[in-house]
CSV table of C-alpha atoms and ligand atoms in Angstrom, one decimal:
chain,number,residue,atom,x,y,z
D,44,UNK,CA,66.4,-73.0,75.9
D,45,UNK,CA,64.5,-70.3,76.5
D,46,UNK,CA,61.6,-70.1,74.5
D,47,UNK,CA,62.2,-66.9,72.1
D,48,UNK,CA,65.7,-67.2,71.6
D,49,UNK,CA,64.1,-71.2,70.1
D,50,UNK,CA,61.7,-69.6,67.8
D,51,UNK,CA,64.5,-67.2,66.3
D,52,UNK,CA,66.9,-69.5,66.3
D,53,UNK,CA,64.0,-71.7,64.4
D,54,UNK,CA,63.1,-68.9,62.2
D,55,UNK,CA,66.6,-68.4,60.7
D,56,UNK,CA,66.8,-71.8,59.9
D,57,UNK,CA,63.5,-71.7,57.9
D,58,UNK,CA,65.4,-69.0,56.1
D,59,UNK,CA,68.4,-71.0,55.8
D,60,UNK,CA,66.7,-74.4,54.4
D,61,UNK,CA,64.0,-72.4,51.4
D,62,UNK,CA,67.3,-71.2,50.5
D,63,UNK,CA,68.1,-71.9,47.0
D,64,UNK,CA,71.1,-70.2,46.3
D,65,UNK,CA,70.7,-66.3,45.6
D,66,UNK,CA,66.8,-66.4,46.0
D,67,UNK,CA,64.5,-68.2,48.7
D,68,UNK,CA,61.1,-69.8,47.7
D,69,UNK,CA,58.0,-68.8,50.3
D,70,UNK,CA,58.0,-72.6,50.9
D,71,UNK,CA,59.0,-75.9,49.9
D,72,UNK,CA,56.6,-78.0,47.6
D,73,UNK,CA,53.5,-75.6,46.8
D,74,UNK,CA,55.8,-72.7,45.7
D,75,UNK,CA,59.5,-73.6,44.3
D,76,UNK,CA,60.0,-70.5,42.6
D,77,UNK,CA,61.1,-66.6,43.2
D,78,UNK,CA,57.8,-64.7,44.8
D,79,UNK,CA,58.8,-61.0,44.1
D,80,UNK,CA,57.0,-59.5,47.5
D,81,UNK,CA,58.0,-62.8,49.4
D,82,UNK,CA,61.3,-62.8,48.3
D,83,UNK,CA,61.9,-58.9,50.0
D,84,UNK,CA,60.2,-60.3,52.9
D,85,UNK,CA,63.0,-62.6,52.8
D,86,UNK,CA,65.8,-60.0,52.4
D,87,UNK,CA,64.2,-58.4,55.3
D,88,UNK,CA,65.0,-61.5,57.5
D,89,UNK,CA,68.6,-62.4,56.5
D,90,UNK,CA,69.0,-58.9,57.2
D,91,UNK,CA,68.8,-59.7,60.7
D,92,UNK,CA,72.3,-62.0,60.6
D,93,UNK,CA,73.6,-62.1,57.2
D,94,UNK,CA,73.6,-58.7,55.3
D,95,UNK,CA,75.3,-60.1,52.5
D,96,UNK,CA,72.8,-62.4,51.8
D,97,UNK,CA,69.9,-59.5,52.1
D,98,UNK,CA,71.5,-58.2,49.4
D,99,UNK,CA,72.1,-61.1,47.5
D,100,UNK,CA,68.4,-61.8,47.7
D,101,UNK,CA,67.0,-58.0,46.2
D,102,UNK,CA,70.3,-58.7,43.7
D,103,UNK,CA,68.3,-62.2,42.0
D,104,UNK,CA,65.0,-60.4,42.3
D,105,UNK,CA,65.9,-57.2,40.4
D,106,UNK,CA,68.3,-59.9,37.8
D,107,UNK,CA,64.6,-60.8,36.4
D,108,UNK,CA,63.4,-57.2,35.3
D,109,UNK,CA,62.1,-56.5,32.3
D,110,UNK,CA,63.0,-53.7,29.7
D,111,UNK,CA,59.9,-52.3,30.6
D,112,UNK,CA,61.2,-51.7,34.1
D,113,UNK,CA,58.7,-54.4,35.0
D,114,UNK,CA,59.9,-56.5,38.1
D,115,UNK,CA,57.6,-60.0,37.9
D,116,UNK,CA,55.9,-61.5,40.8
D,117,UNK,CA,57.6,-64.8,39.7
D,118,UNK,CA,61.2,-65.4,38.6
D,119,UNK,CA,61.2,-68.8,37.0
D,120,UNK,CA,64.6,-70.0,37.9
D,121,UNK,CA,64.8,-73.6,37.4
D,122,UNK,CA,61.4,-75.4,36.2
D,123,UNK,CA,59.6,-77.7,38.9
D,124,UNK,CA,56.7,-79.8,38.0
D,125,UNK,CA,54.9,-79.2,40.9
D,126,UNK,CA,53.4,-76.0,40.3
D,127,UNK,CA,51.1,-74.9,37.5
D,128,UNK,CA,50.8,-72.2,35.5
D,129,UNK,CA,54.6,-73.1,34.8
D,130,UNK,CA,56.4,-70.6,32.5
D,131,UNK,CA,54.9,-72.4,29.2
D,132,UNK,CA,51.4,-71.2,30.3
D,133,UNK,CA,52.6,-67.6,30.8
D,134,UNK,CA,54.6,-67.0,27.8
D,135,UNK,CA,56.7,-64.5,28.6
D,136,UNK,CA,60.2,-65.3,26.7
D,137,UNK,CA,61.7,-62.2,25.4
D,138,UNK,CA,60.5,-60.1,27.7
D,139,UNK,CA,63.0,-60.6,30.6
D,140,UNK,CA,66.4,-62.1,30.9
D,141,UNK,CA,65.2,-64.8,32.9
D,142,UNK,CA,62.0,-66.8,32.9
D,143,UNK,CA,58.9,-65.6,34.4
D,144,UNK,CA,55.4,-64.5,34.9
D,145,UNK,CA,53.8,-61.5,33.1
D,146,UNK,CA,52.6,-59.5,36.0
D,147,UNK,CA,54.0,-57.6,39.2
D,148,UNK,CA,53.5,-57.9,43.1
D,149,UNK,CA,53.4,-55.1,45.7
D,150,UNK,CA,56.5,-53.3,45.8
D,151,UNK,CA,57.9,-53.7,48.8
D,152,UNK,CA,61.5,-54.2,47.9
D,153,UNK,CA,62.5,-50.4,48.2
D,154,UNK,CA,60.7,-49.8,52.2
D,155,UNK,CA,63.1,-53.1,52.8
D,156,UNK,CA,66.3,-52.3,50.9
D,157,UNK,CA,66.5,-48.4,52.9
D,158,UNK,CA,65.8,-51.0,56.5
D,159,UNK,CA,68.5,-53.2,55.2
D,160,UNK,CA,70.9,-50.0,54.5
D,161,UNK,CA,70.2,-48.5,57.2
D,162,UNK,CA,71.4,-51.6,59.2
D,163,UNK,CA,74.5,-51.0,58.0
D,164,UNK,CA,75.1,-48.2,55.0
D,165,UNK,CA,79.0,-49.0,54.8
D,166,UNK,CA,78.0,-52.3,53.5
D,167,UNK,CA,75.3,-51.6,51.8
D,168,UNK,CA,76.2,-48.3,49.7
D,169,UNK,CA,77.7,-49.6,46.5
D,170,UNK,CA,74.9,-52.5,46.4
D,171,UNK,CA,72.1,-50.0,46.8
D,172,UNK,CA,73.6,-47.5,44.7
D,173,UNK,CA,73.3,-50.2,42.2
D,174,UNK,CA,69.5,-51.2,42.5
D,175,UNK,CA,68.5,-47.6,42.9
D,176,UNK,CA,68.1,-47.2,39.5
D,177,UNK,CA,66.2,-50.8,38.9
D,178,UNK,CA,63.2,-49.4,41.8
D,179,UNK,CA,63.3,-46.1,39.9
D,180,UNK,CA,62.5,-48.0,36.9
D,181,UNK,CA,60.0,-50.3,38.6
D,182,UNK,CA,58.2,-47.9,40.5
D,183,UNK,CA,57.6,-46.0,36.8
D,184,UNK,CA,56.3,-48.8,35.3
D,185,UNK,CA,53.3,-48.9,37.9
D,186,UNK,CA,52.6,-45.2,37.0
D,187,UNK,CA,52.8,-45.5,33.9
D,188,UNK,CA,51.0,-48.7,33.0
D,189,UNK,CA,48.7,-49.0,36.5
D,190,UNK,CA,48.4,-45.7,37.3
D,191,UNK,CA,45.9,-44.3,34.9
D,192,UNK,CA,43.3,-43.2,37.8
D,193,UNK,CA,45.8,-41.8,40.2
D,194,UNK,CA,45.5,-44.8,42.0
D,195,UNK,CA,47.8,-48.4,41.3
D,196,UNK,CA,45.2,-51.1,39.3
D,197,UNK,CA,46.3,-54.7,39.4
D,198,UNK,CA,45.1,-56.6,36.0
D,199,UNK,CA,45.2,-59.7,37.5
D,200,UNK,CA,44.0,-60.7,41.0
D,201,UNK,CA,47.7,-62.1,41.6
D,202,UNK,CA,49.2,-58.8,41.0
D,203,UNK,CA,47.7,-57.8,44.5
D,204,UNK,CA,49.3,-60.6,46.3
D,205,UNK,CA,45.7,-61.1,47.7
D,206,UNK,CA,45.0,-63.6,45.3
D,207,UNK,CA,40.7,-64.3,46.0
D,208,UNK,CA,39.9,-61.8,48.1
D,209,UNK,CA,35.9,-60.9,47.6
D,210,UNK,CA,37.7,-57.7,46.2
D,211,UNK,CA,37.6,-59.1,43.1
D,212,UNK,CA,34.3,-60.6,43.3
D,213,UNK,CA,32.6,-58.2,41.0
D,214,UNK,CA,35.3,-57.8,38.7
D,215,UNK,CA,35.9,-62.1,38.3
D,216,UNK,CA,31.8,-62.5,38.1
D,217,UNK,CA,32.1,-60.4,34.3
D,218,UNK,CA,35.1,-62.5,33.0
D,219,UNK,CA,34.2,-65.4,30.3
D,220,UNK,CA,36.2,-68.3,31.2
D,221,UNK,CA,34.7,-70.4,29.1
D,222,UNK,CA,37.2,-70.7,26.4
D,223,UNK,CA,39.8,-71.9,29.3
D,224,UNK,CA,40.3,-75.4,28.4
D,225,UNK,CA,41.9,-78.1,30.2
D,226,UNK,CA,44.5,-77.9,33.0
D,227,UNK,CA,45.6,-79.3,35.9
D,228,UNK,CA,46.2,-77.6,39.4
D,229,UNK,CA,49.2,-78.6,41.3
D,230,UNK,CA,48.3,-76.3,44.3
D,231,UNK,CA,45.8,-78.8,45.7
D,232,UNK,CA,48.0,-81.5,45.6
D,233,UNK,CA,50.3,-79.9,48.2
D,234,UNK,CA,47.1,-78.1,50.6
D,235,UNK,CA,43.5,-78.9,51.3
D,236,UNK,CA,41.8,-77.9,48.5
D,237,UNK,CA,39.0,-76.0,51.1
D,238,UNK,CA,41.9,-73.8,52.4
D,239,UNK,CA,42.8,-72.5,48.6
D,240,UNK,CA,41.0,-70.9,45.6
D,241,UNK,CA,37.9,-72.2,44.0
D,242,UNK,CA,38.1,-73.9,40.7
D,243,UNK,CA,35.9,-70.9,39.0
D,244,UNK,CA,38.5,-68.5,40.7
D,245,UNK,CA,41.3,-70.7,38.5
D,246,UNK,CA,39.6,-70.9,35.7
D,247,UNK,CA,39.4,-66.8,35.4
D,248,UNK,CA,43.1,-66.4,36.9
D,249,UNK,CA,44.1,-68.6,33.7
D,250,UNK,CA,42.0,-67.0,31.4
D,251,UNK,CA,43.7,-63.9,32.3
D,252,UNK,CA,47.0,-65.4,31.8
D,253,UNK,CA,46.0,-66.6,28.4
D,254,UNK,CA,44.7,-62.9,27.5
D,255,UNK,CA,47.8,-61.2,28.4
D,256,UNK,CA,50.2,-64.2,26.9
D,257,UNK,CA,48.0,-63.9,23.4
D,258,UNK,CA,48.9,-60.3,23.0
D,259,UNK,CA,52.0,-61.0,23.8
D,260,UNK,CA,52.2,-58.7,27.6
D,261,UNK,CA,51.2,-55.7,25.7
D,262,UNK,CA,50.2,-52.9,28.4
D,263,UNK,CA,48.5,-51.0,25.9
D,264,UNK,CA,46.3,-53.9,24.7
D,265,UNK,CA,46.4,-54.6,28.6
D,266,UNK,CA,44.8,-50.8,29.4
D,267,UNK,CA,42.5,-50.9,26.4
D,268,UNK,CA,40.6,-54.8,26.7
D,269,UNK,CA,42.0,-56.6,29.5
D,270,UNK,CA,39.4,-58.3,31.1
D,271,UNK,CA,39.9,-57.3,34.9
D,272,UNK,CA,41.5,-54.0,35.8
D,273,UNK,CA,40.9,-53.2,39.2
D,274,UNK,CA,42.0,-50.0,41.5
D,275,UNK,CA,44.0,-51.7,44.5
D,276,UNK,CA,44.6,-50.6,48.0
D,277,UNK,CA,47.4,-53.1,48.8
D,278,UNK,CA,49.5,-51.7,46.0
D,279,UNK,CA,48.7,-48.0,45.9
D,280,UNK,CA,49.6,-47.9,49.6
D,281,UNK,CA,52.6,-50.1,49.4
D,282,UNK,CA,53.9,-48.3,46.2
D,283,UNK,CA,53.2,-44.7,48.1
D,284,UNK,CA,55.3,-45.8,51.2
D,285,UNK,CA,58.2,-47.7,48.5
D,286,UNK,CA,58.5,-43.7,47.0
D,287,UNK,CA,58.5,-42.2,50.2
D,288,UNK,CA,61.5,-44.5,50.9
D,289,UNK,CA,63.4,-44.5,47.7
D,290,UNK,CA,62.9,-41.1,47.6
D,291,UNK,CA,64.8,-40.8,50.9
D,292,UNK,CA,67.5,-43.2,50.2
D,293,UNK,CA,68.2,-41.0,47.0
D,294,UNK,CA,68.5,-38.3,49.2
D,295,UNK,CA,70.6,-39.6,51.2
D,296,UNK,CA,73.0,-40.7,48.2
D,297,UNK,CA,72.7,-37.4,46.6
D,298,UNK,CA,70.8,-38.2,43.7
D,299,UNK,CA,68.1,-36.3,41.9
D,300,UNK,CA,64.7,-37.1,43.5
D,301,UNK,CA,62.0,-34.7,41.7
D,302,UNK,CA,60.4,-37.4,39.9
D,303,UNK,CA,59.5,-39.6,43.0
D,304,UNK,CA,58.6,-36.5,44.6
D,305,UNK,CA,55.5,-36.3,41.8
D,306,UNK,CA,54.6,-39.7,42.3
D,307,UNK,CA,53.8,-39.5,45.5
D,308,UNK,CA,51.7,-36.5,45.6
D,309,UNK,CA,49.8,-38.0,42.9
D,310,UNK,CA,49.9,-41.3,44.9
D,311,UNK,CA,48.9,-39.2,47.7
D,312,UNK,CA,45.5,-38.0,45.6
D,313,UNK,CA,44.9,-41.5,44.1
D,314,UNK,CA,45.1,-43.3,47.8
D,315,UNK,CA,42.2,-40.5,48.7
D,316,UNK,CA,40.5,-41.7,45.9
D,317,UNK,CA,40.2,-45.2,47.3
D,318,UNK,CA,38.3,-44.1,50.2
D,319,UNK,CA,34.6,-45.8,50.3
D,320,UNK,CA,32.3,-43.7,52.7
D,321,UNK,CA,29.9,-46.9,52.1
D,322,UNK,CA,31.9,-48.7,54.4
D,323,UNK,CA,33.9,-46.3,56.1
D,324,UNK,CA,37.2,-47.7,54.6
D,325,UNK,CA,39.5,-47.9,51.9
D,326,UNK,CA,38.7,-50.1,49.6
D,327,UNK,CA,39.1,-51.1,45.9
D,328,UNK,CA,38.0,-49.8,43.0
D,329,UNK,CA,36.6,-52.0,39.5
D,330,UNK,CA,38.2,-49.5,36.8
D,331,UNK,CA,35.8,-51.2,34.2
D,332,UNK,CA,32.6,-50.2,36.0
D,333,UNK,CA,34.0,-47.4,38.0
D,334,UNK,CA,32.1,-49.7,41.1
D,335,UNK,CA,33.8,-50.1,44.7
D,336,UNK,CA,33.7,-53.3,45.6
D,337,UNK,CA,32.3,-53.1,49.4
D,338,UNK,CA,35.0,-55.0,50.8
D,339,UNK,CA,37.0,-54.3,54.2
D,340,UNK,CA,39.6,-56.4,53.8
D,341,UNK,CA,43.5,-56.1,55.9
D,342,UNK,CA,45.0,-54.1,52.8
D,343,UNK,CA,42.3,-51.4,53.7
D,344,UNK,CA,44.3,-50.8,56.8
D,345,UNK,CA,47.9,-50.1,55.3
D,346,UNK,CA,47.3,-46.8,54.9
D,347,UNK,CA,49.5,-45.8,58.1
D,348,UNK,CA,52.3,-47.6,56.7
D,349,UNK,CA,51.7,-45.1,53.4
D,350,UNK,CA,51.7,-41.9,55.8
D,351,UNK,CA,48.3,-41.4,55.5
D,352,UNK,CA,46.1,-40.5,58.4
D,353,UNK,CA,42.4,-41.0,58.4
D,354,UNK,CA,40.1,-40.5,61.6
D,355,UNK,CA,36.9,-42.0,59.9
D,356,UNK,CA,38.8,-45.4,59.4
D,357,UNK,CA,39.5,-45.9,63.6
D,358,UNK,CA,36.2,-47.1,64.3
D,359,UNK,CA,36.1,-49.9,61.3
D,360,UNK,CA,39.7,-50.5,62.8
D,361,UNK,CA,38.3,-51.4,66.1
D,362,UNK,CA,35.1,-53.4,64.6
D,363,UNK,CA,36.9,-55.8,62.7
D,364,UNK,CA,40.1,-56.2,64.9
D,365,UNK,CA,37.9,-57.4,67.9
D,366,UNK,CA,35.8,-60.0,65.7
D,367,UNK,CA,39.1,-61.3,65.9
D,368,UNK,CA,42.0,-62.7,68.3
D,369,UNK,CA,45.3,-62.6,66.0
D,370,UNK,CA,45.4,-59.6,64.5
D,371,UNK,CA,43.3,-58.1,61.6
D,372,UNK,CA,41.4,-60.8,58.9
D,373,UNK,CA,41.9,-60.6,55.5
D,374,UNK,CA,38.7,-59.6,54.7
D,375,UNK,CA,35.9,-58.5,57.3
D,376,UNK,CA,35.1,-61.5,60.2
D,377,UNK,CA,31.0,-59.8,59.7
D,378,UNK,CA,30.9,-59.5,56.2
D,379,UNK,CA,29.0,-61.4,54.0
D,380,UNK,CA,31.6,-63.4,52.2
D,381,UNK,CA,33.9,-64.5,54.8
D,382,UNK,CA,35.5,-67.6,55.1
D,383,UNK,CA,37.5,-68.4,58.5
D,384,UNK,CA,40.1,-71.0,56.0
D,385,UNK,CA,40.0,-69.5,52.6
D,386,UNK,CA,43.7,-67.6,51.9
D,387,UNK,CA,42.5,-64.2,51.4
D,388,UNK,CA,38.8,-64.6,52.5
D,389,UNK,CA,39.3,-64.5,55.8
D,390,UNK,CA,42.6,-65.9,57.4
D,391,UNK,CA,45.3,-63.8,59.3
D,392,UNK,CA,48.3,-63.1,57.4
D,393,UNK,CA,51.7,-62.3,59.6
D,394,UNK,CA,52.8,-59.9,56.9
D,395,UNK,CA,50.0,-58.0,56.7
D,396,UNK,CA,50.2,-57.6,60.5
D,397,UNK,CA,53.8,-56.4,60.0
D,398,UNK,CA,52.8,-54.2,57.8
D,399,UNK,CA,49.9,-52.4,60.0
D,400,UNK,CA,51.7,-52.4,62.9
D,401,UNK,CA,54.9,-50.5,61.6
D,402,UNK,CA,52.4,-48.0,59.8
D,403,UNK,CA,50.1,-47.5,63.6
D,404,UNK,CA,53.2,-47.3,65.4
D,405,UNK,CA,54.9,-44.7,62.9
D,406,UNK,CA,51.7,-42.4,62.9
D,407,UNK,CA,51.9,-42.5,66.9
D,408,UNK,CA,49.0,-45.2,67.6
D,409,UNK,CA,52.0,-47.1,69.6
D,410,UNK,CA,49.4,-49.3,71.8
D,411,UNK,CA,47.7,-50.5,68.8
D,412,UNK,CA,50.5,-51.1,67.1
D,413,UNK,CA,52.3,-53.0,70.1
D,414,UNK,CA,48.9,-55.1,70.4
D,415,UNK,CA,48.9,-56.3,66.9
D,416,UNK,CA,52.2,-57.2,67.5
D,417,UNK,CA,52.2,-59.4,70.5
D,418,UNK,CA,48.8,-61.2,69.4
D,419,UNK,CA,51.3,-62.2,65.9
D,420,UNK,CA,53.8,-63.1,68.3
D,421,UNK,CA,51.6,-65.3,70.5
D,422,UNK,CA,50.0,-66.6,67.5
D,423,UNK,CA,53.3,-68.1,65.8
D,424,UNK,CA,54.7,-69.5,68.9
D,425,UNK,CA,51.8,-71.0,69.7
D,426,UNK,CA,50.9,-72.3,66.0
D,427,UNK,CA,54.5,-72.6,64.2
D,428,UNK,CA,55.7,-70.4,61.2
D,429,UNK,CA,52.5,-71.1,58.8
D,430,UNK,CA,51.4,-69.5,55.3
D,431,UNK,CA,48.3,-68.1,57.0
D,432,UNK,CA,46.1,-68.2,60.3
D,433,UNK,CA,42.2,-69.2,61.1
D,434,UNK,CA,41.6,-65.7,62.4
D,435,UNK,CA,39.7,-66.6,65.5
D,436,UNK,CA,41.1,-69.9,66.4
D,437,UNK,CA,44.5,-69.0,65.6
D,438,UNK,CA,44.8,-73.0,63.1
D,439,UNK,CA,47.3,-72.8,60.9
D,440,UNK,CA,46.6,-73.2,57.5
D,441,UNK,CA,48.1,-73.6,54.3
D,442,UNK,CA,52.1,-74.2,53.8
D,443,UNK,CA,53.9,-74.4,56.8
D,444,UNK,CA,57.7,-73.5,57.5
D,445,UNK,CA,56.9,-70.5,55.7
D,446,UNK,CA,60.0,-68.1,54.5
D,447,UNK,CA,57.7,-64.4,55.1
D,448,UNK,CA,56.4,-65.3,58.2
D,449,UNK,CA,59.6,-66.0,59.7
D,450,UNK,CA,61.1,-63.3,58.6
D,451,UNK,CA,58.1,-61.1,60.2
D,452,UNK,CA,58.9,-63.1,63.2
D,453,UNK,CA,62.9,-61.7,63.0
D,454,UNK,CA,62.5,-58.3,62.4
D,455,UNK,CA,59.0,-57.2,63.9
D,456,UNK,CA,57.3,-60.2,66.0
D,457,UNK,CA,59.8,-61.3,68.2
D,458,UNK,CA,60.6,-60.1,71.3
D,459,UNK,CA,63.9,-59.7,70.4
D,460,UNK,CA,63.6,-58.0,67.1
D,461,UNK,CA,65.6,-55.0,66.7
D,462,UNK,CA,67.6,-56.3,69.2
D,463,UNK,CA,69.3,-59.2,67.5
E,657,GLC,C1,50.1,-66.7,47.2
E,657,GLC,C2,49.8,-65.4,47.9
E,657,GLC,C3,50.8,-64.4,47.4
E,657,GLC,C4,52.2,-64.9,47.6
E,657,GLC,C5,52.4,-66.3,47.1
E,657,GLC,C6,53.7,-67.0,47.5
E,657,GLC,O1,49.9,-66.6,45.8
E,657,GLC,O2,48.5,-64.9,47.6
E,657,GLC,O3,50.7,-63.1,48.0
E,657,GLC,O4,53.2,-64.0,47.1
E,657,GLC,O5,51.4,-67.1,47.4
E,657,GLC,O6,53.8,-67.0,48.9
């Protein structure tokens, strides 16, 4: 068999077996649950050769908001020991109609449902007529409770998806976790524990869960004293390119738009805002100290996919993309806190690839953008569909057989994407 037609046939069935029944987990074992960005990664992929179940997936995500309009970054479903903080730790019940975390993800779900309509709108009208409403309500919960500065905060390092980036660094450094007590990690029972978090990253990512469940997920309590509130380029850019989206799906559907039309120009202004002439990047912001955090990291380059053009950032482009061979690290190959191994300190990340490439090659940088995408093809077929990537080496690391990376491989990677 020829060799891509193997790798999408292989991809689908990654799809096919995380499967479990409305919603797909990222991967078997370490995460057995419903990851909100993973999850539209997902949709993204059945998309490819099951619409039905594209929407199906988007359906079970949006089935877990919150009155608040709050979509969480986990969905509960049905409790598996294997994976701590379980929903005990994160106290939630009331909140939502299903069990869950307390916190969001990048919204990617509305750039993904408008791909997935536009694959076929005569199936997908009544559906997306239907969750219209739910992303309208989402995307005003992250301007109204994460918005404060123009740009979108995160108040918990997980909210980012970028879980210990040196982003944070600062931020983490000032949180007591003293008062954290015992518990037991179930992560490093399924991965190396050198390829994951530190335990002083997971003793401050449960303190945080512990502040937010004590005041019962209060955003105002949130806003006024919770202990890490930091301005985030992965989710100002990804929320800015979700209203462009929805806003043009409303359109389409003859709805009234004017209020996404506001959000993005002050989403517009607040991505600006993130601009670090430091480092000649976007960056992220500490909201307690007012302090950028000095840190190029992948999410610094999404700003294409938000629409937003920016000269100054090529040559930091070019710097960190040839200190490495598979696409752009998640957090500078030169700078002072990189680690080749370590999730979001370092390692390549198919998604975020994705994510650059469709912004370069939208903005009219089509040779970049076609580079980044053969080196994330090379680097899956020669390394299998993994959680993440030793940036120079192209290792896998991680969870393998993992559901966003094959559906990057579907609808981006693959030679054959768009055509299948
Ligand atoms: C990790 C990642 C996060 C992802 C989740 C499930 O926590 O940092 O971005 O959503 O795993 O794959």
């Amino acid at each position: 068999m020829n060799v891509t037609v193997d790798l999408d046939r292989q991809a689908r069935a990654i799809l096919r077996s995380n499967d479990r029944g409305g919603y797909t987990v990222p991967t078997a074992g370490l995460y057995p649950y419903q990851w909100n960005w993973d999850s539209a990664f997902a949709a993204l992929g059945f998309a490819v050769f099951d619409i039905d179940r594209a929407w199906v997936e988007l359906e079970t995500l949006f089935s877990g908001q919150w009155a608040n309009g709050m979509v969480p970054h986990i969905l509960f479903h049905a409790v598996d020991e294997g994976y701590f903080p379980g929903p005990d730790v994160w106290g939630t019940h009331g909140h939502g109609p299903i069990a869950s975390s307390g916190i969001s993800q990048p919204p990617v779900a509305a750039s993904f449902a408008r791909r997935i309509y536009e694959r076929d709108p005569v199936a997908g009208e009544a559906r997306l007529r239907a969750l219209f409403p739910m992303m309208k309500a989402w995307h005003g919960w992250f301007i109204k409770h994460r918005g404060e500065s123009g740009a979108i905060c995160v108040t918990h390092p997980w909210e980012a998806g970028r879980d210990n980036t040196p982003d944070w660094d600062q931020a983490m450094a000032r949180i007591d976790a003293s008062n954290v007590g015992e518990y037991q990690r179930r992560d490093t029972s399924h991965v190396d524990a050198d390829m994951r978090p530190t335990k002083y990253d997971y003793d401050r990512y449960i303190t945080l869960v512990n502040f937010g469940s004590s005041h019962d997920w209060n955003e105002d309590v949130i806003l006024k004293d919770g202990p890490f509130r930091v301005a985030d380029p992965t989710t100002t850019f990804i929320l800015l390119r979700a209203n462009r989206d929805l806003k043009a799906l409303g359109d389409d559907l003859g709805l009234d738009t004017d209020e996404i039309a506001g959000w993005i120009e002050r989403l517009e202004h607040g991505a600006r805002s993130l601009w670090n002439p430091e480092i000649n990047a976007f960056d992220s912001k500490d909201l307690r100290s007012n302090e950028f955090s000095n840190c190029v990291s992948n999410a610094s380059f999404l700003n294409w996919y938000a629409g937003i053009d920016e000269p100054r950032l090529q040559p930091t482009l070019e710097r960190v993309w040839q200190a490495a061979k598979y696409g752009i690290a998640s957090y500078d190959p030169q700078g002072p806190h990189f680690e080749a191994f370590r999730y979001w300190r370092g390692p390549v990340w198919a998604i975020m690839n994705t994510m650059i490439g469709i912004g370069l090659a939208e903005r009219g940088f089509s040779d970049m953008a076609d580079k980044l995408r053969v080196q994330t093809a090379e680097l899956i077929a020669e390394q299998g569909f993994a959680e993440y990537y030793h940036p120079q080496t192209g290792k896998p690391a991680g969870g393998g057989t993992f559901t966003w990376t094959a559906a990057v491989w579907l609808i981006w990677a693959s030679p054959n994407a768009g055509k299948v």
